[in-house]
């Protein structure tokens, strides 16, 4: 089912792209839809690439995919609680790229662009935090002391949905048929679904308070506005023809 949804999303985005980007001949009539470049890219949403079309000097379109597993230690901070993350992303995107100085003969000015588009996002994050026996720690900004080893683990998922995107990029040509690019922005992916569970014992008979603090932290993650946005930062190489 998930594979079918991914294929459907890719088909929809491809149809939008090909419907909007017909190359034209000298008489202004529609011709075959021919990509004008490809790029290989990597960043915090994963690794992948894109097919690109140049509609005119001021407007381009990119249809691409980013995905893969990304792991990090202590890289999610929730009210002072630091969780390790194991992230699995699948992003299929369609962006329009506006080059305000696209008609410039200056390669460095022409390279700047504003990106806006939409993506099908499926992001799953495994969260884990471990505390050794005898250590003090906090959950939901409440301090506890672990009697035995304590573990808080769970999932933070962005349901597969279409998410609008806005970003800024820079893509200078370094040769006739190749160049580099860097882009940063954010998808409005809406708030995630969050599930956290705790195991292990805390001191002073505060087990119920500890469990409630974990539930509060999960609710905070699921409701905080900043977690409704998925950041984008990526770099890559572009090949033109």
mmCIF file of N, CA and C in Angstrom, residues 2 16 32 37 84-85 87 94 96 99 112 122 125 129 133 143 152 156 158 160 165 202 208 227:
data_model
loop_
_atom_site.group_PDB
_atom_site.id
_atom_site.type_symbol
_atom_site.label_atom_id
_atom_site.label_comp_id
_atom_site.label_asym_id
_atom_site.label_seq_id
_atom_site.Cartn_x
_atom_site.Cartn_y
_atom_site.Cartn_z
ATOM 1 N N UNK A 2 1.903 1.277 0.848
ATOM 2 C CA UNK A 2 2.796 2.438 0.897
ATOM 3 C C UNK A 2 3.480 2.658 -0.434
ATOM 4 N N UNK A 16 1.748 16.931 -13.269
ATOM 5 C CA UNK A 16 1.737 18.383 -13.107
ATOM 6 C C UNK A 16 2.913 19.016 -13.835
ATOM 7 N N UNK A 32 8.062 18.351 -27.675
ATOM 8 C CA UNK A 32 8.263 17.323 -26.661
ATOM 9 C C UNK A 32 8.755 17.942 -25.360
ATOM 10 N N UNK A 37 18.388 19.344 -17.769
ATOM 11 C CA UNK A 37 19.474 19.036 -16.854
ATOM 12 C C UNK A 37 19.046 18.051 -15.775
ATOM 13 N N UNK A 84 18.323 10.684 20.806
ATOM 14 C CA UNK A 84 18.952 10.200 19.580
ATOM 15 C C UNK A 84 17.847 9.961 18.554
ATOM 16 N N UNK A 85 18.166 10.226 17.300
ATOM 17 C CA UNK A 85 17.187 10.030 16.235
ATOM 18 C C UNK A 85 17.710 9.081 15.163
ATOM 19 N N UNK A 87 16.284 8.583 11.490
ATOM 20 C CA UNK A 87 15.277 9.161 10.609
ATOM 21 C C UNK A 87 15.257 8.409 9.274
ATOM 22 N N UNK A 94 8.117 18.664 -6.309
ATOM 23 C CA UNK A 94 8.004 19.406 -7.558
ATOM 24 C C UNK A 94 8.113 20.888 -7.212
ATOM 25 N N UNK A 96 8.955 24.988 -8.494
ATOM 26 C CA UNK A 96 9.198 26.033 -9.476
ATOM 27 C C UNK A 96 10.299 26.928 -8.930
ATOM 28 N N UNK A 99 14.164 32.802 -11.022
ATOM 29 C CA UNK A 99 15.458 33.491 -11.067
ATOM 30 C C UNK A 99 15.203 34.975 -11.344
ATOM 31 N N UNK A 112 21.101 32.993 -8.505
ATOM 32 C CA UNK A 112 20.203 33.070 -7.351
ATOM 33 C C UNK A 112 18.770 32.738 -7.760
ATOM 34 N N UNK A 122 6.982 11.438 3.499
ATOM 35 C CA UNK A 122 6.764 10.323 4.420
ATOM 36 C C UNK A 122 8.010 10.231 5.288
ATOM 37 N N UNK A 125 10.643 8.845 12.412
ATOM 38 C CA UNK A 125 11.792 9.027 13.284
ATOM 39 C C UNK A 125 11.677 8.135 14.513
ATOM 40 N N UNK A 129 16.258 7.717 24.275
ATOM 41 C CA UNK A 129 17.062 8.409 25.291
ATOM 42 C C UNK A 129 17.314 7.436 26.436
ATOM 43 N N UNK A 133 21.734 4.141 35.780
ATOM 44 C CA UNK A 133 21.318 4.119 37.178
ATOM 45 C C UNK A 133 22.153 5.114 38.001
ATOM 46 N N UNK A 143 12.856 17.333 37.273
ATOM 47 C CA UNK A 143 14.061 16.551 37.584
ATOM 48 C C UNK A 143 13.704 15.231 38.256
ATOM 49 N N UNK A 152 13.689 6.162 27.574
ATOM 50 C CA UNK A 152 12.500 6.754 26.960
ATOM 51 C C UNK A 152 12.661 6.590 25.459
ATOM 52 N N UNK A 156 8.220 9.442 16.114
ATOM 53 C CA UNK A 156 7.692 10.725 15.656
ATOM 54 C C UNK A 156 7.508 10.594 14.155
ATOM 55 N N UNK A 158 5.636 11.841 10.448
ATOM 56 C CA UNK A 158 4.880 12.756 9.617
ATOM 57 C C UNK A 158 4.123 11.904 8.602
ATOM 58 N N UNK A 160 2.089 10.543 5.503
ATOM 59 C CA UNK A 160 2.287 10.850 4.080
ATOM 60 C C UNK A 160 1.249 11.868 3.635
ATOM 61 N N UNK A 165 6.108 24.084 0.021
ATOM 62 C CA UNK A 165 7.530 24.341 0.259
ATOM 63 C C UNK A 165 7.911 25.740 -0.210
ATOM 64 N N UNK A 202 12.462 5.310 38.830
ATOM 65 C CA UNK A 202 13.018 6.555 39.350
ATOM 66 C C UNK A 202 12.872 6.579 40.874
ATOM 67 N N UNK A 208 4.712 7.480 38.892
ATOM 68 C CA UNK A 208 3.538 8.003 38.190
ATOM 69 C C UNK A 208 3.817 9.393 37.629
ATOM 70 N N UNK A 227 7.496 22.169 15.141
ATOM 71 C CA UNK A 227 7.617 20.809 14.625
ATOM 72 C C UNK A 227 6.658 20.548 13.464
#
